[in-house]
Short mmCIF file of C-alpha atoms in Angstrom, two decimals:
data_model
loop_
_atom_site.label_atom_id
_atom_site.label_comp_id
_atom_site.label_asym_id
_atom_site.label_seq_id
_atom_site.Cartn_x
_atom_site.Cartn_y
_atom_site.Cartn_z
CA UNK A 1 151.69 31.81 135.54
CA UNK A 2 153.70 34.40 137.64
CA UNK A 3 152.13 37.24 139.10
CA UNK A 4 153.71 40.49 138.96
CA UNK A 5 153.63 42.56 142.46
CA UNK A 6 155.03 45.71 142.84
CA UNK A 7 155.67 48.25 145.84
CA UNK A 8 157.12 51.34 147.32
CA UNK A 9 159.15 52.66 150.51
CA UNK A 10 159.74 56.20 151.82
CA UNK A 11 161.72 57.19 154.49
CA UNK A 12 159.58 61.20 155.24
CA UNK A 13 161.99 62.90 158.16
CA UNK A 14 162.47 60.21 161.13
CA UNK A 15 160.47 57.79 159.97
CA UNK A 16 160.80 55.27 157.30
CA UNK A 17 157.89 53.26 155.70
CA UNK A 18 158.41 49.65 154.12
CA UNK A 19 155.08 48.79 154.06
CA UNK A 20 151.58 49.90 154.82
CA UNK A 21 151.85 52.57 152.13
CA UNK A 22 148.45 53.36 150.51
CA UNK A 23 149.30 55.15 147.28
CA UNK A 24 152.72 57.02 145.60
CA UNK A 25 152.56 59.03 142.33
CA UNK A 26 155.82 60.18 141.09
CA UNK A 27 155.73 62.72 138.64
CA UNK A 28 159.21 63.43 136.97
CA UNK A 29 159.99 65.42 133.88
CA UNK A 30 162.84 67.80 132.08
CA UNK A 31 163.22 70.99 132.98
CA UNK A 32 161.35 73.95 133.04
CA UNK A 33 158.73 70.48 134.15
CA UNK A 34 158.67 70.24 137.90
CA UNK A 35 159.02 67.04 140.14
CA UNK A 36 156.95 65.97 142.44
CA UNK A 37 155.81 62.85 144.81
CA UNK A 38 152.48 62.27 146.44
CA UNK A 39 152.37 59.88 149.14
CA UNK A 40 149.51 58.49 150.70
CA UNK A 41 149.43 56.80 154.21
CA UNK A 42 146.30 55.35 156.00
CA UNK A 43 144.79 56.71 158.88
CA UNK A 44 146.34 54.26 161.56
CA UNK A 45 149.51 54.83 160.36
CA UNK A 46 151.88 56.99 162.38
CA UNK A 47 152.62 60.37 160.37
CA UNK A 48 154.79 62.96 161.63
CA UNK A 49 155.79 65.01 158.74
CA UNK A 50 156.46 68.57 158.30
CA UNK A 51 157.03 70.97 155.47
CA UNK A 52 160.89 71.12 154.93
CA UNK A 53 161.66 66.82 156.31
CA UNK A 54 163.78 65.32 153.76
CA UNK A 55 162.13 62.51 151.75
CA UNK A 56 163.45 59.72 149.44
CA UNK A 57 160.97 56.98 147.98
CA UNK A 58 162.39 53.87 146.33
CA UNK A 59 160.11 51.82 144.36
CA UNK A 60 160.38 48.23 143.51
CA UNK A 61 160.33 46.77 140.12
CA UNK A 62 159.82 42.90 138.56
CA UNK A 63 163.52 42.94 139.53
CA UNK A 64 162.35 42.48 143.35
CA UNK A 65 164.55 44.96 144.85
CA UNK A 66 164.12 48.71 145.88
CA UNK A 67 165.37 51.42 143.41
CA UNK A 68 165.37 54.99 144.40
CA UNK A 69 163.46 57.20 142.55
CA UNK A 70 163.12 60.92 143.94
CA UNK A 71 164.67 62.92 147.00
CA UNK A 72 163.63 65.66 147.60
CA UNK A 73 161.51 67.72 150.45
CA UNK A 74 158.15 67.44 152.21
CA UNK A 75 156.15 70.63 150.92
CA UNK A 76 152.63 70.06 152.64
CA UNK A 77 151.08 67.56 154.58
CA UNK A 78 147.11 67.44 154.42
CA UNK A 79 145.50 65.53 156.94
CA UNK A 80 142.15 63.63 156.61
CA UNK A 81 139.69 61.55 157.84
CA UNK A 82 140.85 58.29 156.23
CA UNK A 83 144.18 59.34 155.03
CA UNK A 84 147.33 61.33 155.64
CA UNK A 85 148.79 62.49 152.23
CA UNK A 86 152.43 64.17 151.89
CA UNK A 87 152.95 66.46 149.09
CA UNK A 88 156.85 66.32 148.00
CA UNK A 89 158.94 68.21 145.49
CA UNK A 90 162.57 67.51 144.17
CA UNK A 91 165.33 70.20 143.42
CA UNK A 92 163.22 71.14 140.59
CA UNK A 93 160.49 72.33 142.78
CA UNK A 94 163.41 74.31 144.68
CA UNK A 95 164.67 75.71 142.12
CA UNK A 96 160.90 76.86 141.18
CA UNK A 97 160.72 78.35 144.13
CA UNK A 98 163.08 80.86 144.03
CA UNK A 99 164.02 84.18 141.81
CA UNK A 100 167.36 84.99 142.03
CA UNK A 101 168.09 88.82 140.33
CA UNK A 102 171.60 88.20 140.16
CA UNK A 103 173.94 89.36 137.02
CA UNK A 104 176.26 87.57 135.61
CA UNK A 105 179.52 88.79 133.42
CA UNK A 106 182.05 87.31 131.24
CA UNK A 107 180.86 83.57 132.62
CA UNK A 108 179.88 80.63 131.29
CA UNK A 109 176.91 78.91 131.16
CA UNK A 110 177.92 75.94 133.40
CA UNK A 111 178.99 78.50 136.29
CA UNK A 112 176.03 80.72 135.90
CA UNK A 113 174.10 77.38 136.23
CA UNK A 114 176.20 76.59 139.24
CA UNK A 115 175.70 79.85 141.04
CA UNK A 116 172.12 79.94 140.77
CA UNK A 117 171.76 76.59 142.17
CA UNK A 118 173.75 77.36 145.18
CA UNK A 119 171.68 80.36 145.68
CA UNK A 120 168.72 77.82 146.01
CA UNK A 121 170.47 75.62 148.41
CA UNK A 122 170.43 72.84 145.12
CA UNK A 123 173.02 70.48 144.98
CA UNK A 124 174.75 69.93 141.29
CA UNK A 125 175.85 66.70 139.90
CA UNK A 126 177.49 67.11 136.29
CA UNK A 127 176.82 69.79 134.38
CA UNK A 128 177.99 69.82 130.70
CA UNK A 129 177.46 72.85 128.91
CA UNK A 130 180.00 75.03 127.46
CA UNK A 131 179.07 78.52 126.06
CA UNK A 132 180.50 82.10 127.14
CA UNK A 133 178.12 84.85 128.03
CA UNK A 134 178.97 88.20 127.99
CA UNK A 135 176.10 89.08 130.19
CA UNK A 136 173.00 87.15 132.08
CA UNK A 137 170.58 89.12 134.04
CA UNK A 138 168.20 85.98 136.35
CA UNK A 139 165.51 88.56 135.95
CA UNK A 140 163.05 87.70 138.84
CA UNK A 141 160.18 87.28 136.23
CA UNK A 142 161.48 83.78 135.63
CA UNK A 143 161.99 81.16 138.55
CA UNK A 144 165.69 80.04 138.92
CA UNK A 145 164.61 76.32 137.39
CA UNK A 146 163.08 78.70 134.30
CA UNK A 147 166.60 80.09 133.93
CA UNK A 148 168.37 77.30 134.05
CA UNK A 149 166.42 75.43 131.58
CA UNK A 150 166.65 78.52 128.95
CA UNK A 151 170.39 78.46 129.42
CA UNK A 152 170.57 74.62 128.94
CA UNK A 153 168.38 75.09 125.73
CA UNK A 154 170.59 77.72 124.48
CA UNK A 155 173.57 75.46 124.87
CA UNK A 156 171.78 72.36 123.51
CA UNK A 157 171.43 70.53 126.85
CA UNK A 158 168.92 69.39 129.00
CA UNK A 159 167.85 70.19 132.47
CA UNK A 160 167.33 67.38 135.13
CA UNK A 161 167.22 65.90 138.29
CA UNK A 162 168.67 62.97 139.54
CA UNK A 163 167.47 60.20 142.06
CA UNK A 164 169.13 61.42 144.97
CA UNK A 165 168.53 65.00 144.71
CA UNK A 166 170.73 66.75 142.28
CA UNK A 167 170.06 68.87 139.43
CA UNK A 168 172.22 67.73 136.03
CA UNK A 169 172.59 69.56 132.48
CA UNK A 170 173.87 67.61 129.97
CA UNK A 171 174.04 67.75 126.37
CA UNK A 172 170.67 66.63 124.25
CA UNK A 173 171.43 62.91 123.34
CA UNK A 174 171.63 61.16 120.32
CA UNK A 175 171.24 57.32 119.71
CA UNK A 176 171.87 54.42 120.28
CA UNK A 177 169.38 54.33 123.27
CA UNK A 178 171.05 54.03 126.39
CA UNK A 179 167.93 51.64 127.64
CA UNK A 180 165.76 48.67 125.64
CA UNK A 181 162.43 48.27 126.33
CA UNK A 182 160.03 45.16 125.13
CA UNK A 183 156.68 45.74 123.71
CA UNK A 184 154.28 42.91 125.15
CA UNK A 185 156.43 42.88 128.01
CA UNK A 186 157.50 46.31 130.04
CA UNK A 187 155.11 48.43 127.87
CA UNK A 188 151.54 47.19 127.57
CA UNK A 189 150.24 50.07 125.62
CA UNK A 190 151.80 53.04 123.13
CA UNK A 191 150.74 55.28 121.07
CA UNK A 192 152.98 57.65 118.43
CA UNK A 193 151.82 60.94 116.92
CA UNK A 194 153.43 62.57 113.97
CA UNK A 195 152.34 66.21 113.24
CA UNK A 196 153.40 68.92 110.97
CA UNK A 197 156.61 71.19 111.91
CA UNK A 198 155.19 74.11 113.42
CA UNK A 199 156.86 77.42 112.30
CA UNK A 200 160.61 77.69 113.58
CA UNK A 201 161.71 79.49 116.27
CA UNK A 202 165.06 81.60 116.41
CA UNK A 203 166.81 82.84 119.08
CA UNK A 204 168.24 86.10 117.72
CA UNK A 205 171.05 88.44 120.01
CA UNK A 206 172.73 91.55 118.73
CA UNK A 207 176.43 92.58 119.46
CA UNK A 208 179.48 93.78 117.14
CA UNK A 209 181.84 91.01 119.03
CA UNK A 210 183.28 88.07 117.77
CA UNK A 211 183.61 86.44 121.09
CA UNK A 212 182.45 87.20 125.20
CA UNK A 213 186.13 88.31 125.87
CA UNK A 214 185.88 91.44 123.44
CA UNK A 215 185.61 94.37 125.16
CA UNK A 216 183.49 95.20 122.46
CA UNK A 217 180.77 92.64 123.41
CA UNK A 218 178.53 94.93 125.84
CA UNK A 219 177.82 97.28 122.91
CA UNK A 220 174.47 97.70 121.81
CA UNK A 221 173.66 97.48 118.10
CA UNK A 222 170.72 97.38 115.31
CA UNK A 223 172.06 94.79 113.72
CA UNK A 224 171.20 90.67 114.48
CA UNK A 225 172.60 87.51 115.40
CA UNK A 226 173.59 85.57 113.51
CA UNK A 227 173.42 88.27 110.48
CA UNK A 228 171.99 85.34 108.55
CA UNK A 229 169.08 84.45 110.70
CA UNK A 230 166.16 83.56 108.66
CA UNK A 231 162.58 85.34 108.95
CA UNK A 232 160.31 86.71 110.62
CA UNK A 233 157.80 85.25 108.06
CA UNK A 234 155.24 82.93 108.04
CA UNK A 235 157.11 79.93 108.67
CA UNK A 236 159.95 81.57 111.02
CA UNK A 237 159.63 83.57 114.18
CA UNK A 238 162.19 85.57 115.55
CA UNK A 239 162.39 85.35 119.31
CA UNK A 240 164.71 88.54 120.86
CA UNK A 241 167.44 87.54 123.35
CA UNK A 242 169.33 90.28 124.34
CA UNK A 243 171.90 88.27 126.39
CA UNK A 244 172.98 86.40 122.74
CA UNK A 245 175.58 88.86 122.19
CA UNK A 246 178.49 86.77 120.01
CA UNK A 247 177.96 84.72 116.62
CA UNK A 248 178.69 81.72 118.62
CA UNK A 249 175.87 82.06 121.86
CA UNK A 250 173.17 83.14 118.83
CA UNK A 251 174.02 80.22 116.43
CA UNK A 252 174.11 77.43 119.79
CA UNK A 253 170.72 78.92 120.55
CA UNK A 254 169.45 78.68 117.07
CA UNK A 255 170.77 75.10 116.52
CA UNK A 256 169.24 74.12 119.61
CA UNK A 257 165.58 75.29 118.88
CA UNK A 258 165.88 74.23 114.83
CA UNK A 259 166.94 70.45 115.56
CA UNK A 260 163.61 68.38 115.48
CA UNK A 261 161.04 70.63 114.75
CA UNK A 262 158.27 68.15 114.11
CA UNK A 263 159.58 65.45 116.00
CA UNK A 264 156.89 62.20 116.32
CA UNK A 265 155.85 61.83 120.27
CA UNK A 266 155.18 58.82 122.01
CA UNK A 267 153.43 57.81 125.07
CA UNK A 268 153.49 54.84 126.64
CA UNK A 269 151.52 52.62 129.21
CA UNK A 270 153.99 50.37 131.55
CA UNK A 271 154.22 47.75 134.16
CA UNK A 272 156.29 49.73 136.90
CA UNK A 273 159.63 50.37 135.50
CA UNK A 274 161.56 52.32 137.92
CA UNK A 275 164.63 52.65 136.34
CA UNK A 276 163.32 54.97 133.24
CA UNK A 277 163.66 58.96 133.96
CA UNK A 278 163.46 61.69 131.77
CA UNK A 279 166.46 62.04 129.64
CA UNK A 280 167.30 58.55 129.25
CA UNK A 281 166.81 57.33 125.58
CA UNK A 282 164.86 54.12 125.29
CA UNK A 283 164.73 51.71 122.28
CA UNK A 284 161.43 49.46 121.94
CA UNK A 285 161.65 46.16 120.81
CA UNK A 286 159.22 43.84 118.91
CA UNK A 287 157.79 47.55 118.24
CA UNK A 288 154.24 46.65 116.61
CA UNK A 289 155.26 49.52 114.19
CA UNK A 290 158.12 50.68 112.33
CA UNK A 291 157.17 54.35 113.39
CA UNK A 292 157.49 53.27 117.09
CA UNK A 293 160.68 51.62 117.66
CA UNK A 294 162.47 54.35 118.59
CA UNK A 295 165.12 55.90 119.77
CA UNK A 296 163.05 58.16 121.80
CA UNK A 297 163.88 60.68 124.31
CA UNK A 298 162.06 60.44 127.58
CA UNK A 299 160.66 63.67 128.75
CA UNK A 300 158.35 63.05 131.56
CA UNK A 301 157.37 59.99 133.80
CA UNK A 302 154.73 59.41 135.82
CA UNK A 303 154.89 55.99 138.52
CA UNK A 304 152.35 55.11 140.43
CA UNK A 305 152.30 52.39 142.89
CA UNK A 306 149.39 51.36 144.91
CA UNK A 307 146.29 51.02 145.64
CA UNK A 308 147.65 47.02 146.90
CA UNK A 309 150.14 45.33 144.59
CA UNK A 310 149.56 47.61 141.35
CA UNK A 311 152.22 49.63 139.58
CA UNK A 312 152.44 51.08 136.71
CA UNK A 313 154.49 53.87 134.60
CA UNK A 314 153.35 56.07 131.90
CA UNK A 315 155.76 57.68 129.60
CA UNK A 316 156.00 60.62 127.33
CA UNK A 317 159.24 60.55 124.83
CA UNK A 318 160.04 62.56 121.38
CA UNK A 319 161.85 60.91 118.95
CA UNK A 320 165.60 61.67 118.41
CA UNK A 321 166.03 60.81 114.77
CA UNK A 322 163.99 61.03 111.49
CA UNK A 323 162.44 64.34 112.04
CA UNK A 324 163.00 67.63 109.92
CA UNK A 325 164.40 70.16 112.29
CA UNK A 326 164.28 71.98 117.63
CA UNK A 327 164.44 69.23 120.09
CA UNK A 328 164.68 71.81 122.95
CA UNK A 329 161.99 73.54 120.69
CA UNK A 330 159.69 70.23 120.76
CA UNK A 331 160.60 69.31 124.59
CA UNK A 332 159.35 73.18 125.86
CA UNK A 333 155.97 72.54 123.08
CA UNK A 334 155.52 69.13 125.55
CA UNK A 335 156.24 70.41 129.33
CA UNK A 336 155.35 73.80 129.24
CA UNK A 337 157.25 76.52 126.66
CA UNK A 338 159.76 78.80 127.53
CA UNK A 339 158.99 82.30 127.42
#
């Protein structure tokens, strides 16, 4: 019988950690979710961090060798009698941090996205989104991660970070899964629940243009978009969005909250599995139900390594196919909603 052991390194500013490490807890999730790592180093063990020291934890798997997991920064260090812990964010956090007040004209989503990552001091890795604007304000009542995940909603993409520090938008995905995992095997426990669509949400702009080039386009108007656009009513609620200004920006935006409105959710109890992050799709085999094979789309991880040779991973997905109508709707309703 073979014994699973799992473990962590860091490397916090100078110093780099391959063993001795008490305790990590990774907490990773789409946006408007934040990132974070908690790291937790016994007393005899050297600890110079800062705020602002870079940080990069790798974790290791059944596979036996290291896998990084999260970059990012030191944001406090608390000191205590038996322990040092170091409190970490990612470019999520970053991005959280900051409230940008810029306006944006005649640019697309992707720039705008861009811009107000530089002005965080983010790095970007690919970002896939293609809708015109005619106008953004970054109002500073919304963080510049809050922004950016309302703008990847309205273009049907998802916000997220990546293992070495960058922040990614790509399109919402659609199966197969891109990753297989074994029930009995990777996930020990799971659990699905299917609830009632809740009423729909539409994004709803006003404008007389036909596209973010007319010089038409500023222009207020009475009217809505799309001209179509279903409630408000009972089972519909009509959510204002002043920067929707074309048929095209309103109707992405719409799409994008109507796709899986009552989508089935799924979370998961796992041996360490540090190659799983949120917007990879997972398929689970020798599923003990029908309803839980999948695909599902990951949404937010948790790994936790430590205290000695324990790991684990807990998951939190939405299914991707079989449901009745927003998956941006349904991933805001699980990490936090989008005002």
């Amino acid at each position: 019988m073979s014994v699973l052991s799992f473990g962590a390194t860091a490397t916090i500013g100078s110093l780099r950690y391959d063993a001795g490490i008490a305790q990590v807890r990774i907490v990773q999730s789409l946006g408007p979710g934040v990132g974070s790592a908690r790291i937790s180093l016994p007393r005899d063990l050297r600890a110079d961090a800062v705020p602002g020291d870079e940080v990069e934890v790798a974790l290791v798997g059944e596979t036996g060798t290291p896998s990084t997991v999260f970059t990012g920064t030191v944001l406090a260090v608390r000191r205590g009698l038996d322990q040092t812990t170091v409190h970490c964010g990612d470019a999520s956090a970053a991005l959280a941090a900051a409230r940008s007040g810029s306006t944006f004209e005649q640019q697309r989503v992707s720039a705008i996205i861009t811009a107000l990552a530089e002005e965080a001091g983010v790095r970007t890795g690919s970002v896939e989104v293609d809708l015109d604007l005619v106008r953004y304000t970054a109002d500073q009542g919304r963080t510049a991660w809050e922004h950016i995940s309302r703008l990847a909603d309205w273009a049907g993409a998802l916000a997220t970070t990546t293992a070495d520090g960058y922040v990614e938008v790509r399109p919402a995905p659609s199966p197969p899964a891109a990753v297989a995992l074994r029930y009995g095997r990777e996930i020990a426990e799971l659990g699905v629940l299917v609830a009632a669509p809740t009423p729909a949400l539409v994004w709803t702009g006003n404008g007389p243009a036909g596209n973010a080039s007319d010089v038409r386009a500023p222009l207020q108007t009475t009217g809505t978009l799309p001209e179509s656009a279903p409630g408000p009513d009972t089972h519909t609620i009509r959510v204002p969005a002043a920067a929707l200004r074309t048929p095209a920006g309103a109707e992405s935006a719409a799409k994008s909250y109507g796709r899986r409105n009552g989508a089935p959710r799924l979370r998961a109890a796992c041996w360490l599995v540090p190659q799983v992050r949120p917007g990879v799709t997972v398929q689970i085999t020798d599923a003990p139900t029908p309803q839980s094979s999948g695909p599902w789309l990951i949404t937010r991880v948790t790994h936790v390594v430590g205290p000695g040779p324990a790991g684990r991973t807990a998951l939190e997905a939405l299914g991707i196919t079989g449901a009745s109508g927003g998956l941006a709707d349904q991933v805001a309703g699980a990490i936090g909603s989008l005002p």
